[in-house]
Amino acid sequence: MKAKFLDLRNCYSLLPQAGGLQAIARLERVLQDINSQSGALKGSVDRLISQNARTSSASTSSDRLLASPLDIAQRADLSTGIVQTQVMARMIPGPALYHAVLGHRDGMAHKRIVPLQFLLKGWGDAAKGFQCYVHSISEDVQETGTSEDIVRLNSRRTGSYYYVGITGRNWLLRLNEHLKEMATGSRRRFYQAWREHYGVSGVLFTSMLKEVNRTYDEAMNWEEEAVDKIASDEFGLNMIPGGYKGIRFLHKCRIIENVDISPEAREHAIAEYFRRNPRKGLPNPFIAELWKSDDFYLKVIEAKEKTLTSGQVKKIRTLHAQGRTLSQIVEEVGALNEQQVRNVITGRTYRRVASS
């Protein structure tokens, strides 16, 4: 296959195999159509490739990304083999993104997101150096599989649980290793959460490649900051702090003898830490004491998007005791949906919120 816009080497390296050459060929045709059409997206692919060429000496991959309204989604239905493609012009520009959505019969979906510039000509070898990624698990995602739904699915940023990672190899290879660990029954927090949600209707697994071509130091600093920012509360799935902070933690726990270790040695050390402490499930041990406080718990919960306040939880329980139906409670309380209300009633969620 010949391509005018895509760097096929980077496509084969960074994209999932589902859809294969068909998906890549279709993406190339879509890029050609986008570039030649009239409107806000006209010439946008040329601009992204020019940006790649101009920024070849930039210090980090994120510094090279151009603000663009372009979003492209492809859904490969695993049961039929059909590939759908959808283009979206966002109102608020950001890095142009490519979303590969894998749909399953049971109503769940797995989405991989890659900045589009990584896949275009002029970038260089995206496989060089360290790669940084974030996995998230979202609940109650309504997605029926139409092209319109793919666009709506792309715009969601409601990951309920987050795992931050880096690798000196290929990010999808590392993801497959995670999935194998999950399948073997590993009780590490990330694997448990993935296993418990797998096969559940309305669950979206999202894997986003954030950075490529990073040095080890840069990747470790990125991971440390990212874990602190999005995965250091009860919704974070990392077992220890990120980056060098995590290495210092392992040293403090006497898992490693010194802090100058390789990425491979770090993985072994994390596994050893969990082997010695199988019941330590909090993602960041430094805030374990804070989570013992109900006040801290409520403060974090109520700050989260799409979650209930303690007042809403108490009202749900009161209305349920009065015999109201789920639909009535949803409307009166302002909950997301009936499943969210049902989880409160059955005690699956918000158990620490007192009824009075």
mmCIF file of C-alpha atoms in Angstrom:
data_model
loop_
_atom_site.group_PDB
_atom_site.id
_atom_site.type_symbol
_atom_site.label_atom_id
_atom_site.label_comp_id
_atom_site.label_asym_id
_atom_site.label_seq_id
_atom_site.Cartn_x
_atom_site.Cartn_y
_atom_site.Cartn_z
ATOM 1 C CA MET A 1 0.000 0.000 0.000
ATOM 2 C CA LYS A 2 1.241 3.481 -0.896
ATOM 3 C CA ALA A 3 0.282 6.434 1.276
ATOM 4 C CA LYS A 4 0.416 10.182 0.657
ATOM 5 C CA PHE A 5 -0.174 11.250 4.254
ATOM 6 C CA LEU A 6 0.361 8.287 6.583
ATOM 7 C CA ASP A 7 3.724 7.006 7.781
ATOM 8 C CA LEU A 8 2.915 3.306 7.482
ATOM 9 C CA ARG A 9 5.788 2.283 9.752
ATOM 10 C CA ASN A 10 4.347 4.319 12.629
ATOM 11 C CA CYS A 11 0.807 3.126 11.876
ATOM 12 C CA TYR A 12 1.826 -0.521 12.155
ATOM 13 C CA SER A 13 3.797 0.251 15.309
ATOM 14 C CA LEU A 14 1.259 2.344 17.227
ATOM 15 C CA LEU A 15 -2.169 1.130 16.109
ATOM 16 C CA PRO A 16 -4.039 -2.026 17.188
ATOM 17 C CA GLN A 17 -4.163 -4.896 14.726
ATOM 18 C CA ALA A 18 -7.972 -5.054 14.679
ATOM 19 C CA GLY A 19 -9.116 -3.796 11.279
ATOM 20 C CA GLY A 20 -5.585 -4.245 9.934
ATOM 21 C CA LEU A 21 -4.703 -2.955 6.501
ATOM 22 C CA GLN A 22 -8.369 -2.245 5.752
ATOM 23 C CA ALA A 23 -8.556 0.289 8.570
ATOM 24 C CA ILE A 24 -5.246 1.945 7.628
ATOM 25 C CA ALA A 25 -6.208 2.163 3.929
ATOM 26 C CA ARG A 26 -9.550 3.641 4.872
ATOM 27 C CA LEU A 27 -7.857 6.167 7.166
ATOM 28 C CA GLU A 28 -5.593 7.250 4.303
ATOM 29 C CA ARG A 29 -8.624 7.821 2.043
ATOM 30 C CA VAL A 30 -10.359 9.790 4.784
ATOM 31 C CA LEU A 31 -7.300 12.008 5.227
ATOM 32 C CA GLN A 32 -7.271 12.727 1.497
ATOM 33 C CA ASP A 33 -10.970 13.652 1.595
ATOM 34 C CA ILE A 34 -10.510 15.877 4.650
ATOM 35 C CA ASN A 35 -7.588 17.739 3.129
ATOM 36 C CA SER A 36 -9.386 18.526 -0.112
ATOM 37 C CA GLN A 37 -12.832 19.394 1.237
ATOM 38 C CA SER A 38 -14.139 22.871 1.865
ATOM 39 C CA GLY A 39 -14.790 24.240 5.325
ATOM 40 C CA ALA A 40 -12.898 24.316 8.616
ATOM 41 C CA LEU A 41 -10.896 21.147 7.948
ATOM 42 C CA LYS A 42 -9.668 22.019 4.445
ATOM 43 C CA GLY A 43 -5.895 21.603 4.272
ATOM 44 C CA SER A 44 -5.721 20.512 7.919
ATOM 45 C CA VAL A 45 -3.711 17.362 7.162
ATOM 46 C CA ASP A 46 -1.140 19.358 5.192
ATOM 47 C CA ARG A 47 -0.799 21.684 8.173
ATOM 48 C CA LEU A 48 -0.200 18.780 10.545
ATOM 49 C CA ILE A 49 2.495 17.308 8.297
ATOM 50 C CA SER A 50 4.156 20.728 7.928
ATOM 51 C CA GLN A 51 4.120 21.004 11.723
ATOM 52 C CA ASN A 52 5.865 17.628 11.946
ATOM 53 C CA ALA A 53 8.617 18.841 9.629
ATOM 54 C CA ARG A 54 9.050 22.197 11.424
ATOM 55 C CA THR A 55 9.285 20.668 14.891
ATOM 56 C CA SER A 56 11.608 17.728 14.273
ATOM 57 C CA SER A 57 14.091 19.172 16.775
ATOM 58 C CA ALA A 58 11.541 19.916 19.530
ATOM 59 C CA SER A 59 12.389 18.622 22.985
ATOM 60 C CA THR A 60 9.212 16.587 23.603
ATOM 61 C CA SER A 61 6.475 15.091 21.469
ATOM 62 C CA SER A 62 3.775 17.171 23.165
ATOM 63 C CA ASP A 63 5.640 20.336 22.127
ATOM 64 C CA ARG A 64 5.267 19.239 18.511
ATOM 65 C CA LEU A 65 1.476 18.847 18.556
ATOM 66 C CA LEU A 66 -0.488 21.519 16.689
ATOM 67 C CA ALA A 67 -3.867 22.744 17.925
ATOM 68 C CA SER A 68 -6.448 21.435 15.464
ATOM 69 C CA PRO A 69 -10.234 20.864 15.413
ATOM 70 C CA LEU A 70 -9.751 17.437 13.820
ATOM 71 C CA ASP A 71 -10.893 14.179 15.427
ATOM 72 C CA ILE A 72 -11.123 10.867 13.520
ATOM 73 C CA ALA A 73 -12.759 7.715 14.870
ATOM 74 C CA GLN A 74 -12.808 4.236 13.388
ATOM 75 C CA ARG A 75 -14.904 1.483 14.879
ATOM 76 C CA ALA A 76 -14.075 -2.131 14.061
ATOM 77 C CA ASP A 77 -16.950 -4.417 15.002
ATOM 78 C CA LEU A 78 -15.311 -7.636 16.173
ATOM 79 C CA SER A 79 -18.423 -9.701 15.487
ATOM 80 C CA THR A 80 -18.967 -8.558 11.872
ATOM 81 C CA GLY A 81 -15.558 -7.259 10.788
ATOM 82 C CA ILE A 82 -17.155 -4.033 9.548
ATOM 83 C CA VAL A 83 -15.074 -0.855 9.903
ATOM 84 C CA GLN A 84 -16.862 2.492 10.271
ATOM 85 C CA THR A 85 -15.119 5.853 10.062
ATOM 86 C CA GLN A 86 -16.306 9.181 11.447
ATOM 87 C CA VAL A 87 -14.730 12.639 11.193
ATOM 88 C CA MET A 88 -15.484 15.372 13.716
ATOM 89 C CA ALA A 89 -14.575 19.063 13.760
ATOM 90 C CA ARG A 90 -14.283 20.050 17.426
ATOM 91 C CA MET A 91 -15.416 23.462 18.640
ATOM 92 C CA ILE A 92 -12.372 23.787 20.931
ATOM 93 C CA PRO A 93 -9.108 22.942 19.109
ATOM 94 C CA GLY A 94 -6.581 20.581 20.654
ATOM 95 C CA PRO A 95 -4.187 17.931 19.367
ATOM 96 C CA ALA A 96 -5.697 16.091 16.402
ATOM 97 C CA LEU A 97 -6.638 12.622 17.649
ATOM 98 C CA TYR A 98 -7.231 9.233 16.063
ATOM 99 C CA HIS A 99 -9.596 6.906 17.948
ATOM 100 C CA ALA A 100 -9.667 3.173 17.214
ATOM 101 C CA VAL A 101 -12.837 1.754 18.776
ATOM 102 C CA LEU A 102 -13.204 -2.005 19.148
ATOM 103 C CA GLY A 103 -16.829 -2.958 19.722
ATOM 104 C CA HIS A 104 -17.914 -6.177 21.441
ATOM 105 C CA ARG A 105 -21.216 -8.054 21.314
ATOM 106 C CA ASP A 106 -21.856 -7.692 25.029
ATOM 107 C CA GLY A 107 -22.064 -3.892 24.879
ATOM 108 C CA MET A 108 -18.606 -2.991 26.128
ATOM 109 C CA ALA A 109 -15.964 -1.259 24.015
ATOM 110 C CA HIS A 110 -12.195 -0.727 24.055
ATOM 111 C CA LYS A 111 -10.853 2.471 22.572
ATOM 112 C CA ARG A 112 -7.223 3.293 21.752
ATOM 113 C CA ILE A 113 -6.380 6.963 21.198
ATOM 114 C CA VAL A 114 -3.234 8.147 19.410
ATOM 115 C CA PRO A 115 -2.343 11.744 18.477
ATOM 116 C CA LEU A 116 -2.796 11.826 14.709
ATOM 117 C CA GLN A 117 0.537 13.557 14.090
ATOM 118 C CA PHE A 118 2.380 10.474 15.365
ATOM 119 C CA LEU A 119 0.912 8.603 12.388
ATOM 120 C CA LEU A 120 1.638 11.186 9.702
ATOM 121 C CA LYS A 121 4.672 11.665 7.497
ATOM 122 C CA GLY A 122 7.406 13.924 8.773
ATOM 123 C CA TRP A 123 7.210 12.786 12.370
ATOM 124 C CA GLY A 124 10.157 10.392 12.276
ATOM 125 C CA ASP A 125 10.364 7.057 14.053
ATOM 126 C CA ALA A 126 7.670 7.183 16.755
ATOM 127 C CA ALA A 127 8.916 3.888 18.187
ATOM 128 C CA LYS A 128 12.216 5.371 19.378
ATOM 129 C CA GLY A 129 12.615 6.104 23.075
ATOM 130 C CA PHE A 130 10.060 5.728 25.849
ATOM 131 C CA GLN A 131 6.299 5.869 25.420
ATOM 132 C CA CYS A 132 3.861 7.238 28.024
ATOM 133 C CA TYR A 133 0.235 6.165 28.291
ATOM 134 C CA VAL A 134 -2.923 6.279 30.395
ATOM 135 C CA HIS A 135 -5.546 3.524 30.669
ATOM 136 C CA SER A 136 -8.995 4.358 32.008
ATOM 137 C CA ILE A 137 -12.186 2.437 32.781
ATOM 138 C CA SER A 138 -15.512 4.254 32.392
ATOM 139 C CA GLU A 139 -18.871 2.963 33.566
ATOM 140 C CA ASP A 140 -22.407 3.611 32.279
ATOM 141 C CA VAL A 141 -21.290 4.588 28.772
ATOM 142 C CA GLN A 142 -24.228 4.398 26.396
ATOM 143 C CA GLU A 143 -22.956 3.473 22.945
ATOM 144 C CA THR A 144 -24.999 1.708 20.259
ATOM 145 C CA GLY A 145 -22.444 1.449 17.474
ATOM 146 C CA THR A 146 -23.689 3.988 14.920
ATOM 147 C CA SER A 147 -21.375 6.547 13.363
ATOM 148 C CA GLU A 148 -23.037 9.308 15.358
ATOM 149 C CA ASP A 149 -22.404 7.392 18.589
ATOM 150 C CA ILE A 150 -18.720 7.018 17.755
ATOM 151 C CA VAL A 151 -18.388 10.807 17.704
ATOM 152 C CA ARG A 152 -20.221 11.108 21.021
ATOM 153 C CA LEU A 153 -18.060 8.347 22.486
ATOM 154 C CA ASN A 154 -14.954 10.210 21.370
ATOM 155 C CA SER A 155 -15.943 13.330 23.272
ATOM 156 C CA ARG A 156 -16.410 11.590 26.608
ATOM 157 C CA ARG A 157 -13.760 12.308 29.231
ATOM 158 C CA THR A 158 -15.406 10.528 32.170
ATOM 159 C CA GLY A 159 -12.925 7.764 32.960
ATOM 160 C CA SER A 160 -13.854 6.486 36.401
ATOM 161 C CA TYR A 161 -10.530 4.755 37.127
ATOM 162 C CA TYR A 162 -7.037 5.558 35.831
ATOM 163 C CA TYR A 163 -3.731 3.737 35.416
ATOM 164 C CA VAL A 164 -0.609 5.645 34.318
ATOM 165 C CA GLY A 165 2.402 3.904 32.799
ATOM 166 C CA ILE A 166 5.559 4.186 30.720
ATOM 167 C CA THR A 167 7.461 1.656 28.635
ATOM 168 C CA GLY A 168 10.724 1.504 26.729
ATOM 169 C CA ARG A 169 9.110 -0.874 24.256
ATOM 170 C CA ASN A 170 5.831 -0.711 22.337
ATOM 171 C CA TRP A 171 2.831 0.553 24.305
ATOM 172 C CA LEU A 172 0.444 -2.008 22.753
ATOM 173 C CA LEU A 173 2.865 -4.840 23.527
ATOM 174 C CA ARG A 174 2.905 -3.622 27.127
ATOM 175 C CA LEU A 175 -0.912 -3.479 27.095
ATOM 176 C CA ASN A 176 -1.067 -7.091 25.911
ATOM 177 C CA GLU A 177 1.249 -8.063 28.770
ATOM 178 C CA HIS A 178 -1.108 -6.300 31.182
ATOM 179 C CA LEU A 179 -4.057 -8.214 29.718
ATOM 180 C CA LYS A 180 -2.244 -11.519 30.134
ATOM 181 C CA GLU A 181 -1.544 -10.672 33.772
ATOM 182 C CA MET A 182 -5.215 -9.786 34.162
ATOM 183 C CA ALA A 183 -6.266 -13.128 32.682
ATOM 184 C CA THR A 184 -4.010 -15.094 35.047
ATOM 185 C CA GLY A 185 -5.873 -13.711 38.061
ATOM 186 C CA SER A 186 -3.266 -11.252 39.332
ATOM 187 C CA ARG A 187 -4.655 -9.263 42.251
ATOM 188 C CA ARG A 188 -2.787 -6.041 41.510
ATOM 189 C CA ARG A 189 -5.241 -3.171 41.612
ATOM 190 C CA PHE A 190 -5.194 -2.381 37.877
ATOM 191 C CA TYR A 191 -5.742 -6.005 36.905
ATOM 192 C CA GLN A 192 -8.529 -6.511 39.415
ATOM 193 C CA ALA A 193 -10.405 -3.446 38.205
ATOM 194 C CA TRP A 194 -10.050 -4.463 34.550
ATOM 195 C CA ARG A 195 -11.149 -8.028 35.279
ATOM 196 C CA GLU A 196 -14.169 -6.928 37.305
ATOM 197 C CA HIS A 197 -15.371 -4.637 34.510
ATOM 198 C CA TYR A 198 -14.583 -6.924 31.565
ATOM 199 C CA GLY A 199 -17.696 -8.216 29.835
ATOM 200 C CA VAL A 200 -19.960 -5.685 31.569
ATOM 201 C CA SER A 201 -22.372 -3.832 29.297
ATOM 202 C CA GLY A 202 -21.868 -0.083 29.180
ATOM 203 C CA VAL A 203 -18.178 -0.220 30.149
ATOM 204 C CA LEU A 204 -15.589 1.600 28.057
ATOM 205 C CA PHE A 205 -11.882 0.762 28.355
ATOM 206 C CA THR A 206 -9.765 3.620 26.984
ATOM 207 C CA SER A 207 -6.025 3.397 26.314
ATOM 208 C CA MET A 208 -4.422 6.690 25.305
ATOM 209 C CA LEU A 209 -0.873 7.113 24.072
ATOM 210 C CA LYS A 210 0.242 10.467 25.470
ATOM 211 C CA GLU A 211 3.943 10.792 24.626
ATOM 212 C CA VAL A 212 6.562 9.114 22.430
ATOM 213 C CA ASN A 213 10.309 9.589 21.851
ATOM 214 C CA ARG A 214 10.974 10.451 25.513
ATOM 215 C CA THR A 215 14.220 9.715 27.332
ATOM 216 C CA TYR A 216 14.026 7.559 30.457
ATOM 217 C CA ASP A 217 14.373 10.609 32.734
ATOM 218 C CA GLU A 218 11.683 12.502 30.827
ATOM 219 C CA ALA A 219 9.315 9.535 30.945
ATOM 220 C CA MET A 220 9.863 9.012 34.673
ATOM 221 C CA ASN A 221 9.208 12.694 35.398
ATOM 222 C CA TRP A 222 6.085 12.595 33.231
ATOM 223 C CA GLU A 223 4.802 9.497 35.042
ATOM 224 C CA GLU A 224 5.440 11.002 38.481
ATOM 225 C CA GLU A 225 3.469 14.123 37.596
ATOM 226 C CA ALA A 226 0.654 12.200 35.868
ATOM 227 C CA VAL A 227 0.109 9.766 38.756
ATOM 228 C CA ASP A 228 -0.019 12.648 41.227
ATOM 229 C CA LYS A 229 -2.482 14.498 39.011
ATOM 230 C CA ILE A 230 -4.997 11.835 37.985
ATOM 231 C CA ALA A 231 -4.265 8.559 39.772
ATOM 232 C CA SER A 232 -3.462 9.410 43.381
ATOM 233 C CA ASP A 233 -6.940 9.027 44.887
ATOM 234 C CA GLU A 234 -9.211 6.013 45.306
ATOM 235 C CA PHE A 235 -9.941 6.041 41.567
ATOM 236 C CA GLY A 236 -6.265 5.591 40.704
ATOM 237 C CA LEU A 237 -5.059 2.083 39.893
ATOM 238 C CA ASN A 238 -1.283 2.498 40.275
ATOM 239 C CA MET A 239 0.106 0.493 43.206
ATOM 240 C CA ILE A 240 2.836 3.021 44.075
ATOM 241 C CA PRO A 241 3.634 6.662 43.254
ATOM 242 C CA GLY A 242 4.895 7.347 39.746
ATOM 243 C CA GLY A 243 8.381 7.910 38.429
ATOM 244 C CA TYR A 244 11.315 8.528 40.753
ATOM 245 C CA LYS A 245 8.958 9.130 43.674
ATOM 246 C CA GLY A 246 7.877 5.494 43.296
ATOM 247 C CA ILE A 247 11.483 4.300 43.229
ATOM 248 C CA ARG A 248 12.215 6.224 46.424
ATOM 249 C CA PHE A 249 9.147 4.603 47.960
ATOM 250 C CA LEU A 250 10.356 1.112 46.998
ATOM 251 C CA HIS A 251 13.752 1.922 48.499
ATOM 252 C CA LYS A 252 12.117 3.151 51.701
ATOM 253 C CA CYS A 253 10.172 -0.118 51.877
ATOM 254 C CA ARG A 254 13.481 -2.018 51.456
ATOM 255 C CA ILE A 255 12.303 -3.636 48.231
ATOM 256 C CA ILE A 256 15.378 -2.332 46.385
ATOM 257 C CA GLU A 257 18.860 -1.615 47.719
ATOM 258 C CA ASN A 258 19.430 1.616 45.783
ATOM 259 C CA VAL A 259 17.432 4.014 43.622
ATOM 260 C CA ASP A 260 19.562 3.613 40.492
ATOM 261 C CA ILE A 261 17.687 0.770 38.787
ATOM 262 C CA SER A 262 16.566 -0.070 35.251
ATOM 263 C CA PRO A 263 12.909 0.029 34.063
ATOM 264 C CA GLU A 264 12.887 -3.798 34.058
ATOM 265 C CA ALA A 265 14.206 -3.919 37.623
ATOM 266 C CA ARG A 266 11.517 -1.445 38.634
ATOM 267 C CA GLU A 267 8.784 -3.753 37.300
ATOM 268 C CA HIS A 268 10.223 -6.662 39.266
ATOM 269 C CA ALA A 269 10.421 -4.460 42.366
ATOM 270 C CA ILE A 270 6.762 -3.426 42.047
ATOM 271 C CA ALA A 271 5.772 -7.092 41.705
ATOM 272 C CA GLU A 272 7.844 -7.918 44.774
ATOM 273 C CA TYR A 273 6.250 -5.064 46.716
ATOM 274 C CA PHE A 274 2.797 -6.453 45.943
ATOM 275 C CA ARG A 275 3.901 -10.002 46.797
ATOM 276 C CA ARG A 276 4.951 -8.816 50.243
ATOM 277 C CA ASN A 277 1.925 -6.546 50.685
ATOM 278 C CA PRO A 278 -0.990 -8.217 48.867
ATOM 279 C CA ARG A 279 -3.630 -6.327 50.841
ATOM 280 C CA LYS A 280 -2.267 -2.834 50.151
ATOM 281 C CA GLY A 281 -4.659 -1.773 47.435
ATOM 282 C CA LEU A 282 -4.534 2.009 47.734
ATOM 283 C CA PRO A 283 -2.941 3.465 44.606
ATOM 284 C CA ASN A 284 -0.702 5.934 46.429
ATOM 285 C CA PRO A 285 0.474 4.751 49.869
ATOM 286 C CA PHE A 286 1.437 8.312 50.816
ATOM 287 C CA ILE A 287 -2.246 9.296 51.149
ATOM 288 C CA ALA A 288 -3.468 6.086 52.783
ATOM 289 C CA GLU A 289 -3.987 7.842 56.095
ATOM 290 C CA LEU A 290 -6.038 10.601 54.481
ATOM 291 C CA TRP A 291 -8.483 8.058 53.066
ATOM 292 C CA LYS A 292 -9.296 6.892 56.578
ATOM 293 C CA SER A 293 -11.039 10.236 57.086
ATOM 294 C CA ASP A 294 -14.679 10.294 55.958
ATOM 295 C CA ASP A 295 -14.431 14.081 55.517
ATOM 296 C CA PHE A 296 -11.546 13.669 53.043
ATOM 297 C CA TYR A 297 -13.442 10.890 51.247
ATOM 298 C CA LEU A 298 -16.544 13.080 50.790
ATOM 299 C CA LYS A 299 -14.461 16.053 49.668
ATOM 300 C CA VAL A 300 -12.804 14.034 46.888
ATOM 301 C CA ILE A 301 -15.989 12.226 45.846
ATOM 302 C CA GLU A 302 -18.015 15.409 45.517
ATOM 303 C CA ALA A 303 -15.267 17.085 43.484
ATOM 304 C CA LYS A 304 -15.427 14.335 40.861
ATOM 305 C CA GLU A 305 -17.416 14.934 37.691
ATOM 306 C CA LYS A 306 -20.545 12.777 37.253
ATOM 307 C CA THR A 307 -20.625 11.665 40.898
ATOM 308 C CA LEU A 308 -23.288 12.193 43.534
ATOM 309 C CA THR A 309 -23.067 14.524 46.502
ATOM 310 C CA SER A 310 -23.608 13.172 50.003
ATOM 311 C CA GLY A 311 -26.972 14.979 50.023
ATOM 312 C CA GLN A 312 -28.063 13.200 46.844
ATOM 313 C CA VAL A 313 -27.011 9.822 48.265
ATOM 314 C CA LYS A 314 -29.027 10.385 51.442
ATOM 315 C CA LYS A 315 -32.056 11.506 49.419
ATOM 316 C CA ILE A 316 -31.856 8.396 47.213
ATOM 317 C CA ARG A 317 -31.996 6.174 50.294
ATOM 318 C CA THR A 318 -34.902 8.151 51.741
ATOM 319 C CA LEU A 319 -36.935 8.045 48.535
ATOM 320 C CA HIS A 320 -36.241 4.334 48.120
ATOM 321 C CA ALA A 321 -37.502 3.704 51.659
ATOM 322 C CA GLN A 322 -40.664 5.629 50.705
ATOM 323 C CA GLY A 323 -41.268 3.246 47.822
ATOM 324 C CA ARG A 324 -40.359 5.506 44.890
ATOM 325 C CA THR A 325 -39.386 3.816 41.627
ATOM 326 C CA LEU A 326 -35.900 4.091 40.178
ATOM 327 C CA SER A 327 -37.050 6.405 37.392
ATOM 328 C CA GLN A 328 -38.786 8.675 39.910
ATOM 329 C CA ILE A 329 -35.662 8.848 42.047
ATOM 330 C CA VAL A 330 -33.454 9.642 39.049
ATOM 331 C CA GLU A 331 -35.706 12.556 38.085
ATOM 332 C CA GLU A 332 -36.119 13.952 41.605
ATOM 333 C CA VAL A 333 -32.477 13.621 42.673
ATOM 334 C CA GLY A 334 -30.860 14.510 39.350
ATOM 335 C CA ALA A 335 -28.858 11.277 39.120
ATOM 336 C CA LEU A 336 -27.170 10.167 35.884
ATOM 337 C CA ASN A 337 -29.343 7.100 35.341
ATOM 338 C CA GLU A 338 -31.129 4.237 37.077
ATOM 339 C CA GLN A 339 -27.931 2.179 37.398
ATOM 340 C CA GLN A 340 -26.294 4.900 39.465
ATOM 341 C CA VAL A 341 -29.316 4.946 41.794
ATOM 342 C CA ARG A 342 -29.424 1.144 41.967
ATOM 343 C CA ASN A 343 -25.753 1.018 42.978
ATOM 344 C CA VAL A 344 -26.459 3.334 45.914
ATOM 345 C CA ILE A 345 -29.494 1.333 47.041
ATOM 346 C CA THR A 346 -27.684 -2.020 46.908
ATOM 347 C CA GLY A 347 -24.642 -0.612 48.701
ATOM 348 C CA ARG A 348 -22.288 -1.139 45.778
ATOM 349 C CA THR A 349 -21.245 2.517 45.923
ATOM 350 C CA TYR A 350 -21.155 5.326 48.511
ATOM 351 C CA ARG A 351 -21.179 2.913 51.462
ATOM 352 C CA ARG A 352 -19.208 5.415 53.549
ATOM 353 C CA VAL A 353 -21.871 8.095 53.204
ATOM 354 C CA ALA A 354 -23.954 7.977 56.392
ATOM 355 C CA SER A 355 -27.743 7.963 55.963
ATOM 356 C CA SER A 356 -28.281 10.687 58.538
#
